[in-house]
Amino acid sequence: MRPHPTLAVYRDIRDIRGDVLRVRAPGAAFGDLALVENPDGTRGLARVIELQRDLVTLQVFHGTRGLSSGAGVRLLGEPLRVACSDNILGRVFSGAGDAIDGGPGLHAEPRVDIAGPPLNPLARRLPQRMIHTGIPMIDLFNTLVESQKLPIFSIPGEPYNALLARVGFQADADVVVFGGLGLMFDDYHFFRHSFEQHGVAHRTVMFINLAGDPVVERLLLPDLALAVAEQYAVQHDRRVLVLLTDMTAYADAHKEIGISLERVPATRGHLGDLYTQLAQRYEKACQLIGSGSLTLLTVTTLPGNDITHPVPDNTGYITEGQIYLHDGVIDPFGSLSRLKQHVIGKATRDDHGQVMNAMVQLYAGAEEARRKQSMGFDLSAFDRRLLSFGERFRTRFMDMNVTLPLTAALDLAWSTMAELFAATELPLRQDLIARYFPADARVSA
């Protein structure tokens, strides 16, 4: 039997490095909470992250600044839990799970363990539904599917936060769980204002770690957000969409803690278990038999725009595609949704797959014609029509301000093709052309 958590205060602190301290404290268990009590009376929570016999390593949630070597550590004998009920909808929490929106306390609310057991694989089922976002470059070309784990690859300075916010307030999900890691205050205010302005705050839960907050909270935040999301999906039969930005900040925090623990780095300073740490979070995405679903959309910034950096490189092996955002638009060539074949033409209109392929093929031709033009080659009449198509494609579909339901986007795609190409010039099935090609189409020169 484990000792009662309130009987002993351990003061044999061996060292304090970064947001980590080591203390001799027998009876600790991995993942348990501890209360760190400073001689001046201030207190803070910590979590056991490493055990070496009776030498316990703790992550201090609110940082170790001002923490004395004479502080005491009291083991609480229980893991970290987070409040989860319908009463947390519309609320904002810190990376440690504390309410920071000035609302009423949640001490009496049911709580769930953030390190709960994995879901039984036999309880999962193949994805069958898409999540409509109203963004043509996602819905039409890189369909987001329930239970999918999909990252947005981008670089600092690109509008990935604006894209993530649009998905949050336009997606047809029952609950949106948002997690901001290392956010600037302006970005936090932007997300909160966006959700409130578009009337979805009542079905949104926000977990926020600002750039100046302790690094430890950056590591806890994805687990808090996913624990809440999993509870809504499994126990409450909700379609849950989790949005996390930025997972590179999470990986950097993991690296920083590793340095404090004097662990040997692997690639570019990141630890050898980076893949495992990312996979444990991404693999929470699932669709359950007889229950709800958890879909995960994250942002992964590319340091130096390097796709081979350990964070995007490992992410690519775990996730089911990626949305590649650069130059302010979603790239139709670099983006990929590996699960879209489960819903395209099945949960969507029967021409979806053919239209998607034809539009991308024509845009590829437009890009080739643009390169020929830039090198001074003579262009054919067909090349000039391809160039016109490329301009209309970028304006009508790639523009980040465009919002269209999927059916309207499909109809617009047919109209756009019909404006510039005869039906016989399109790589489409004849039965689809007969049904959807505009009857009054006139090819422009």
Coordinates of C-alpha atoms in Angstrom, one line a residue:
M1 CA 0.0 0.0 0.0
R2 CA 1.3 3.4 -0.9
P3 CA 1.9 5.8 2.0
H4 CA -0.7 8.5 2.9
P5 CA 0.2 11.6 0.9
T6 CA -0.1 14.1 3.7
L7 CA 2.2 12.3 6.3
A8 CA 5.6 13.5 5.0
V9 CA 7.2 16.6 3.7
Y10 CA 10.5 15.9 1.9
R11 CA 13.2 18.6 2.0
D12 CA 16.2 16.8 0.6
I13 CA 16.3 18.8 -2.7
R14 CA 19.3 17.8 -4.7
D15 CA 19.2 20.4 -7.5
I16 CA 16.9 22.8 -9.4
R17 CA 17.5 23.2 -13.1
G18 CA 15.1 25.1 -15.4
D19 CA 11.6 24.1 -14.3
V20 CA 12.8 20.8 -12.9
L21 CA 13.8 19.8 -9.4
R22 CA 15.1 16.6 -7.9
V23 CA 14.3 15.5 -4.4
R24 CA 14.7 12.3 -2.4
A25 CA 11.2 11.1 -1.7
P26 CA 10.4 7.4 -1.3
G27 CA 7.0 6.2 -2.3
A28 CA 6.5 8.3 -5.4
A29 CA 4.8 7.0 -8.5
F30 CA 5.4 8.1 -12.1
G31 CA 2.9 10.8 -13.2
D32 CA 1.8 11.6 -9.6
L33 CA 1.2 15.2 -8.4
A34 CA 3.3 16.8 -5.7
L35 CA 2.9 20.0 -3.8
V36 CA 6.0 22.2 -3.6
E37 CA 6.0 24.5 -0.6
N38 CA 8.5 27.4 -0.4
P39 CA 9.6 28.7 3.0
D40 CA 7.9 32.0 2.3
G41 CA 4.5 30.2 2.2
T42 CA 4.0 30.1 -1.5
R43 CA 2.9 26.8 -3.0
G44 CA 2.8 25.2 -6.5
L45 CA 2.0 21.9 -8.1
A46 CA 4.5 19.6 -9.7
R47 CA 4.4 16.3 -11.5
V48 CA 6.7 13.3 -11.2
I49 CA 8.4 12.7 -14.6
E50 CA 11.3 10.4 -13.6
L51 CA 12.2 7.9 -10.9
Q52 CA 15.6 6.6 -9.9
R53 CA 15.0 4.6 -6.8
D54 CA 14.1 7.2 -4.2
L55 CA 15.4 10.1 -6.3
V56 CA 12.3 11.8 -7.8
T57 CA 12.4 14.3 -10.7
L58 CA 9.5 16.8 -10.7
Q59 CA 8.2 19.2 -13.3
V60 CA 7.1 22.4 -11.5
F61 CA 4.0 23.7 -13.2
H62 CA 4.4 27.4 -12.6
G63 CA 8.2 27.4 -12.9
T64 CA 11.0 27.4 -10.4
R65 CA 11.8 31.1 -10.3
G66 CA 12.1 32.2 -6.7
L67 CA 12.0 28.6 -5.5
S68 CA 14.4 28.0 -2.5
S69 CA 16.5 24.9 -2.1
G70 CA 15.0 24.7 1.4
A71 CA 11.5 24.1 0.0
G72 CA 9.5 21.1 0.9
V73 CA 7.8 18.5 -1.3
R74 CA 4.6 16.8 -0.3
L75 CA 3.5 13.8 -2.5
L76 CA -0.2 13.9 -3.2
G77 CA -0.5 10.3 -4.3
E78 CA -2.7 10.9 -7.4
P79 CA -2.2 11.8 -11.0
L80 CA -3.1 15.1 -12.7
R81 CA -6.8 15.4 -13.6
V82 CA -8.8 18.0 -15.5
A83 CA -12.4 19.1 -15.0
C84 CA -14.7 17.8 -17.8
S85 CA -18.4 18.4 -18.1
D86 CA -20.7 20.6 -20.1
N87 CA -20.0 23.3 -17.6
I88 CA -16.5 23.8 -19.0
L89 CA -17.9 24.7 -22.5
G90 CA -17.2 28.3 -23.2
R91 CA -14.4 28.5 -20.6
V92 CA -10.7 29.3 -20.9
F93 CA -8.0 27.3 -19.0
S94 CA -4.3 27.6 -18.5
G95 CA -1.8 24.9 -19.5
A96 CA -2.0 23.6 -16.0
G97 CA -5.8 23.2 -16.2
D98 CA -6.7 26.3 -14.1
A99 CA -9.6 28.5 -15.2
I100 CA -8.2 31.9 -16.3
D101 CA -11.3 33.6 -17.7
G102 CA -12.6 35.0 -14.4
G103 CA -15.5 32.6 -14.3
P104 CA -16.8 30.5 -11.4
G105 CA -14.7 27.8 -9.9
L106 CA -15.1 24.2 -11.1
H107 CA -13.9 22.3 -8.0
A108 CA -17.1 20.2 -7.9
E109 CA -17.0 19.2 -11.5
P110 CA -16.2 15.6 -12.6
R111 CA -12.5 15.2 -13.4
V112 CA -10.7 12.8 -15.8
D113 CA -7.2 11.6 -15.7
I114 CA -5.0 13.1 -18.4
A115 CA -3.0 9.9 -18.7
G116 CA -5.9 7.5 -19.1
P117 CA -5.6 4.1 -20.8
P118 CA -5.5 3.9 -24.6
L119 CA -8.6 3.0 -26.5
N120 CA -9.2 -0.6 -27.5
P121 CA -8.3 -0.8 -31.2
L122 CA -11.3 -3.1 -31.7
A123 CA -13.6 -0.3 -30.6
R124 CA -12.5 1.8 -33.5
R125 CA -14.1 1.9 -36.9
L126 CA -13.2 3.1 -40.4
P127 CA -14.0 6.8 -41.0
Q128 CA -17.2 7.3 -42.9
R129 CA -18.0 11.1 -42.6
M130 CA -16.2 14.2 -43.6
I131 CA -16.0 17.4 -41.6
H132 CA -17.2 20.3 -43.6
T133 CA -15.1 23.4 -43.1
G134 CA -16.4 25.7 -45.9
I135 CA -12.9 26.2 -47.1
P136 CA -12.7 24.9 -50.8
M137 CA -9.0 24.0 -50.7
I138 CA -9.9 21.6 -47.8
D139 CA -13.4 20.4 -48.5
L140 CA -12.9 19.9 -52.3
F141 CA -9.3 19.0 -52.6
N142 CA -8.0 17.8 -49.2
T143 CA -11.1 16.6 -47.4
L144 CA -10.9 16.5 -43.6
V145 CA -12.3 13.2 -42.4
E146 CA -13.7 12.4 -39.0
S147 CA -11.0 10.7 -36.8
Q148 CA -8.2 12.0 -39.0
K149 CA -5.0 13.5 -37.6
L150 CA -3.8 16.1 -40.0
P151 CA -1.1 18.8 -39.5
I152 CA -0.8 22.2 -41.2
F153 CA 2.8 22.6 -42.3
S154 CA 3.8 26.2 -42.6
I155 CA 6.5 28.7 -41.6
P156 CA 6.3 31.6 -39.1
G157 CA 4.6 34.6 -40.6
E158 CA 2.1 32.6 -42.7
P159 CA -1.7 33.0 -41.8
Y160 CA -1.9 29.5 -40.2
N161 CA -3.6 30.8 -37.1
A162 CA -6.3 32.5 -39.2
L163 CA -6.8 29.2 -41.1
L164 CA -7.1 27.3 -37.9
A165 CA -9.6 29.7 -36.4
R166 CA -11.7 29.5 -39.6
V167 CA -11.8 25.8 -39.3
G168 CA -12.8 26.1 -35.7
F169 CA -15.8 28.4 -36.2
Q170 CA -16.9 26.9 -39.6
A171 CA -16.5 23.2 -39.0
D172 CA -19.6 21.1 -38.4
A173 CA -18.4 19.6 -35.1
D174 CA -20.3 19.3 -31.8
V175 CA -17.4 20.4 -29.7
V176 CA -14.2 22.3 -30.5
V177 CA -11.3 21.9 -28.1
F178 CA -8.6 24.5 -28.8
G179 CA -5.0 24.4 -27.5
G180 CA -2.6 27.3 -27.9
L181 CA 1.1 26.5 -27.1
G182 CA 3.5 29.4 -26.7
L183 CA 1.0 31.9 -28.1
M184 CA 1.6 35.6 -28.2
F185 CA -1.2 37.5 -26.4
D186 CA -2.4 39.0 -29.6
D187 CA -2.9 35.5 -31.1
Y188 CA -4.8 34.3 -28.0
H189 CA -7.0 37.4 -28.2
F190 CA -7.6 36.7 -31.9
F191 CA -8.7 33.1 -31.4
R192 CA -11.0 34.0 -28.4
H193 CA -12.5 37.0 -30.2
S194 CA -13.0 34.9 -33.4
F195 CA -14.9 32.1 -31.6
E196 CA -17.0 34.6 -29.7
Q197 CA -17.7 36.8 -32.8
H198 CA -18.9 33.8 -34.8
G199 CA -21.1 32.4 -32.1
V200 CA -19.3 29.2 -31.4
A201 CA -17.8 30.0 -28.0
H202 CA -20.6 28.1 -26.3
R203 CA -19.3 24.8 -27.8
T204 CA -15.6 25.6 -27.4
V205 CA -13.1 24.8 -24.7
M206 CA -9.8 26.7 -24.8
F207 CA -6.5 25.7 -23.1
I208 CA -3.9 28.6 -23.4
N209 CA -0.2 28.7 -22.8
L210 CA 1.3 32.1 -23.6
A211 CA 4.9 32.7 -24.7
G212 CA 5.8 34.0 -21.2
D213 CA 4.2 31.1 -19.3
P214 CA 6.2 28.2 -17.9
V215 CA 7.6 25.7 -20.4
V216 CA 6.2 22.8 -18.3
E217 CA 2.6 23.9 -19.0
R218 CA 3.4 23.7 -22.8
L219 CA 4.1 20.0 -22.3
L220 CA 0.9 19.4 -20.3
L221 CA -1.5 21.3 -22.5
P222 CA -1.9 18.8 -25.4
D223 CA -2.7 16.1 -22.8
L224 CA -5.3 18.3 -21.1
A225 CA -7.0 19.2 -24.3
L226 CA -7.0 15.6 -25.6
A227 CA -8.2 14.1 -22.3
V228 CA -11.2 16.5 -22.4
A229 CA -11.8 15.8 -26.1
E230 CA -11.6 12.0 -25.6
Q231 CA -14.1 12.2 -22.7
Y232 CA -16.6 14.1 -24.9
A233 CA -16.2 11.6 -27.7
V234 CA -16.3 8.4 -25.7
Q235 CA -18.7 9.2 -22.9
H236 CA -20.9 11.8 -24.4
D237 CA -21.1 10.6 -28.1
R238 CA -19.9 14.0 -29.5
R239 CA -18.1 14.8 -32.7
V240 CA -15.1 16.6 -31.3
L241 CA -12.6 18.6 -33.3
V242 CA -9.2 19.4 -31.5
L243 CA -7.1 22.3 -32.8
L244 CA -3.5 22.6 -31.6
T245 CA -1.0 25.3 -32.5
D246 CA 1.9 25.0 -32.6
M247 CA 3.3 21.5 -32.1
T248 CA 6.8 22.7 -32.9
A249 CA 6.6 24.7 -29.7
Y250 CA 5.6 21.5 -27.9
A251 CA 8.6 19.7 -29.3
D252 CA 10.9 22.6 -28.3
A253 CA 9.6 22.5 -24.8
H254 CA 10.2 18.7 -24.7
K255 CA 13.8 19.4 -25.9
E256 CA 14.3 22.0 -23.2
I257 CA 13.1 19.7 -20.4
G258 CA 15.4 17.0 -21.8
I259 CA 18.4 19.4 -21.5
S260 CA 17.4 20.1 -17.9
L261 CA 17.4 16.3 -17.3
E262 CA 20.8 16.0 -19.0
R263 CA 19.5 13.5 -21.5
V264 CA 21.6 12.8 -24.6
P265 CA 20.1 14.5 -27.7
A266 CA 19.5 12.7 -31.0
T267 CA 18.9 15.0 -34.0
R268 CA 19.3 18.8 -33.8
G269 CA 19.0 18.8 -30.1
H270 CA 15.7 16.9 -30.0
L271 CA 15.6 13.7 -27.9
G272 CA 15.4 10.2 -29.3
D273 CA 11.8 9.7 -28.1
L274 CA 10.4 12.7 -30.1
Y275 CA 8.5 10.3 -32.4
T276 CA 6.9 8.5 -29.4
Q277 CA 6.0 11.7 -27.7
L278 CA 4.2 13.1 -30.8
A279 CA 2.6 9.7 -31.7
Q280 CA 1.1 9.3 -28.2
R281 CA -0.8 12.6 -28.8
Y282 CA -1.7 12.2 -32.4
E283 CA -3.0 8.6 -32.0
K284 CA -5.8 9.9 -29.8
A285 CA -7.7 10.7 -33.0
C286 CA -10.3 8.0 -33.6
Q287 CA -13.8 7.2 -34.6
L288 CA -15.6 4.8 -32.2
I289 CA -18.2 2.1 -32.8
G290 CA -21.5 3.3 -31.3
S291 CA -20.0 6.5 -30.0
G292 CA -18.5 9.8 -31.1
S293 CA -15.2 10.8 -32.8
L294 CA -12.1 12.8 -32.2
T295 CA -10.5 14.6 -35.1
L296 CA -7.1 16.3 -34.7
L297 CA -5.9 19.3 -36.7
T298 CA -2.6 20.9 -35.7
V299 CA -0.1 23.4 -36.8
T300 CA 3.5 22.4 -37.2
T301 CA 5.8 25.3 -38.2
L302 CA 8.9 24.4 -40.2
P303 CA 12.1 25.9 -38.8
G304 CA 13.9 27.5 -41.6
N305 CA 11.2 26.2 -44.0
D306 CA 13.0 22.8 -43.7
I307 CA 10.6 19.9 -44.2
T308 CA 13.4 17.5 -43.1
H309 CA 13.6 19.1 -39.6
P310 CA 12.9 16.4 -37.0
V311 CA 9.5 17.8 -35.9
P312 CA 7.8 17.9 -39.4
D313 CA 9.7 14.8 -40.5
N314 CA 8.5 12.7 -37.5
T315 CA 5.0 14.2 -37.8
G316 CA 4.7 13.1 -41.4
Y317 CA 5.3 9.5 -40.5
I318 CA 2.5 9.6 -37.8
T319 CA -0.3 11.6 -39.5
E320 CA -2.5 10.9 -42.5
G321 CA -1.4 13.6 -44.8
Q322 CA -0.7 17.3 -44.4
I323 CA -2.1 20.7 -45.4
Y324 CA 0.9 22.7 -46.8
L325 CA 0.4 26.5 -46.3
H326 CA 2.8 28.9 -48.0
D327 CA 2.7 32.3 -49.7
G328 CA -0.7 32.8 -48.0
V329 CA -2.4 29.9 -49.7
I330 CA -2.9 26.2 -49.4
D331 CA -0.7 24.5 -51.9
P332 CA -2.8 22.1 -54.0
F333 CA 0.3 20.0 -54.9
G334 CA 2.1 19.8 -51.5
S335 CA -1.2 19.1 -49.6
L336 CA -2.6 15.6 -49.1
S337 CA -5.4 13.9 -47.2
R338 CA -4.9 10.2 -47.1
L339 CA -8.3 9.4 -45.8
K340 CA -10.4 11.4 -48.3
Q341 CA -11.0 8.3 -50.4
H342 CA -13.2 7.0 -47.6
V343 CA -15.7 9.8 -48.1
I344 CA -15.2 11.3 -51.6
G345 CA -18.1 10.1 -53.8
K346 CA -19.6 8.2 -50.9
A347 CA -20.4 10.8 -48.3
T348 CA -20.1 13.5 -50.9
R349 CA -21.5 14.1 -54.4
D350 CA -20.6 11.4 -57.0
D351 CA -18.6 13.9 -59.2
H352 CA -16.4 15.0 -56.3
G353 CA -13.4 12.8 -57.1
Q354 CA -13.4 13.5 -60.8
V355 CA -13.8 17.2 -60.4
M356 CA -11.0 17.3 -57.8
N357 CA -8.6 15.5 -60.1
A358 CA -9.5 17.5 -63.2
M359 CA -9.1 20.8 -61.5
V360 CA -5.7 19.9 -60.1
Q361 CA -4.6 18.6 -63.5
L362 CA -5.7 21.8 -65.2
Y363 CA -3.9 23.9 -62.6
A364 CA -0.8 21.9 -63.1
G365 CA -1.0 22.7 -66.8
A366 CA -1.5 26.4 -65.9
E367 CA 1.6 26.4 -63.8
E368 CA 3.6 24.8 -66.6
A369 CA 2.2 27.4 -69.1
R370 CA 3.3 30.1 -66.7
R371 CA 6.8 28.7 -66.6
K372 CA 6.9 28.6 -70.4
Q373 CA 5.8 32.2 -70.5
S374 CA 8.4 33.3 -68.0
M375 CA 11.1 31.7 -70.2
G376 CA 10.0 33.5 -73.3
F377 CA 8.5 30.5 -75.1
D378 CA 5.6 31.0 -77.5
L379 CA 2.2 30.1 -76.0
S380 CA -0.5 28.2 -77.8
A381 CA -4.2 29.3 -77.6
F382 CA -4.7 26.4 -75.2
D383 CA -1.8 27.6 -73.0
R384 CA -3.4 31.0 -72.8
R385 CA -6.6 29.4 -71.7
L386 CA -4.7 27.5 -69.1
L387 CA -3.2 30.7 -67.8
S388 CA -6.7 32.2 -67.5
F389 CA -7.8 29.1 -65.6
G390 CA -4.9 29.4 -63.2
E391 CA -5.8 33.0 -62.4
R392 CA -9.5 32.1 -61.8
F393 CA -8.5 29.0 -59.7
R394 CA -6.3 31.1 -57.4
T395 CA -9.0 33.8 -57.0
R396 CA -12.1 31.5 -56.6
F397 CA -10.6 28.6 -54.7
M398 CA -7.2 29.3 -53.3
D399 CA -7.9 32.8 -51.8
M400 CA -7.9 32.4 -48.0
N401 CA -11.0 34.6 -47.7
V402 CA -13.2 32.3 -49.9
T403 CA -15.9 30.4 -48.0
L404 CA -18.1 28.0 -50.0
P405 CA -20.2 24.9 -49.1
L406 CA -18.9 21.8 -50.8
T407 CA -21.8 21.6 -53.3
A408 CA -21.4 25.2 -54.3
A409 CA -17.6 24.7 -54.7
L410 CA -18.3 21.7 -57.0
D411 CA -20.8 23.8 -59.1
L412 CA -18.3 26.6 -59.3
A413 CA -15.6 24.2 -60.4
W414 CA -17.8 23.0 -63.3
S415 CA -18.6 26.6 -64.2
T416 CA -14.9 27.6 -64.1
M417 CA -13.9 24.7 -66.4
A418 CA -16.8 25.4 -68.8
E419 CA -15.8 29.0 -69.1
L420 CA -12.5 28.1 -70.7
F421 CA -12.7 24.5 -72.1
A422 CA -15.0 22.5 -74.2
A423 CA -16.5 19.4 -72.7
T424 CA -14.3 17.2 -74.9
E425 CA -11.2 18.9 -73.6
L426 CA -11.8 17.9 -70.0
P427 CA -10.4 14.8 -68.3
L428 CA -13.9 13.8 -67.0
R429 CA -16.3 10.9 -67.4
Q430 CA -18.9 11.4 -70.1
D431 CA -21.8 10.5 -67.7
L432 CA -20.7 13.2 -65.3
I433 CA -20.3 15.7 -68.1
A434 CA -23.8 14.9 -69.3
R435 CA -25.2 15.6 -65.9
Y436 CA -23.1 18.5 -64.5
F437 CA -21.5 20.4 -67.4
P438 CA -23.4 23.7 -67.8
A439 CA -25.7 23.5 -70.8
D440 CA -25.3 27.1 -71.8
A441 CA -21.5 27.1 -71.5
R442 CA -19.6 29.3 -74.0
V443 CA -15.8 28.8 -74.1
S444 CA -14.1 32.2 -73.9
A445 CA -11.0 32.9 -76.0

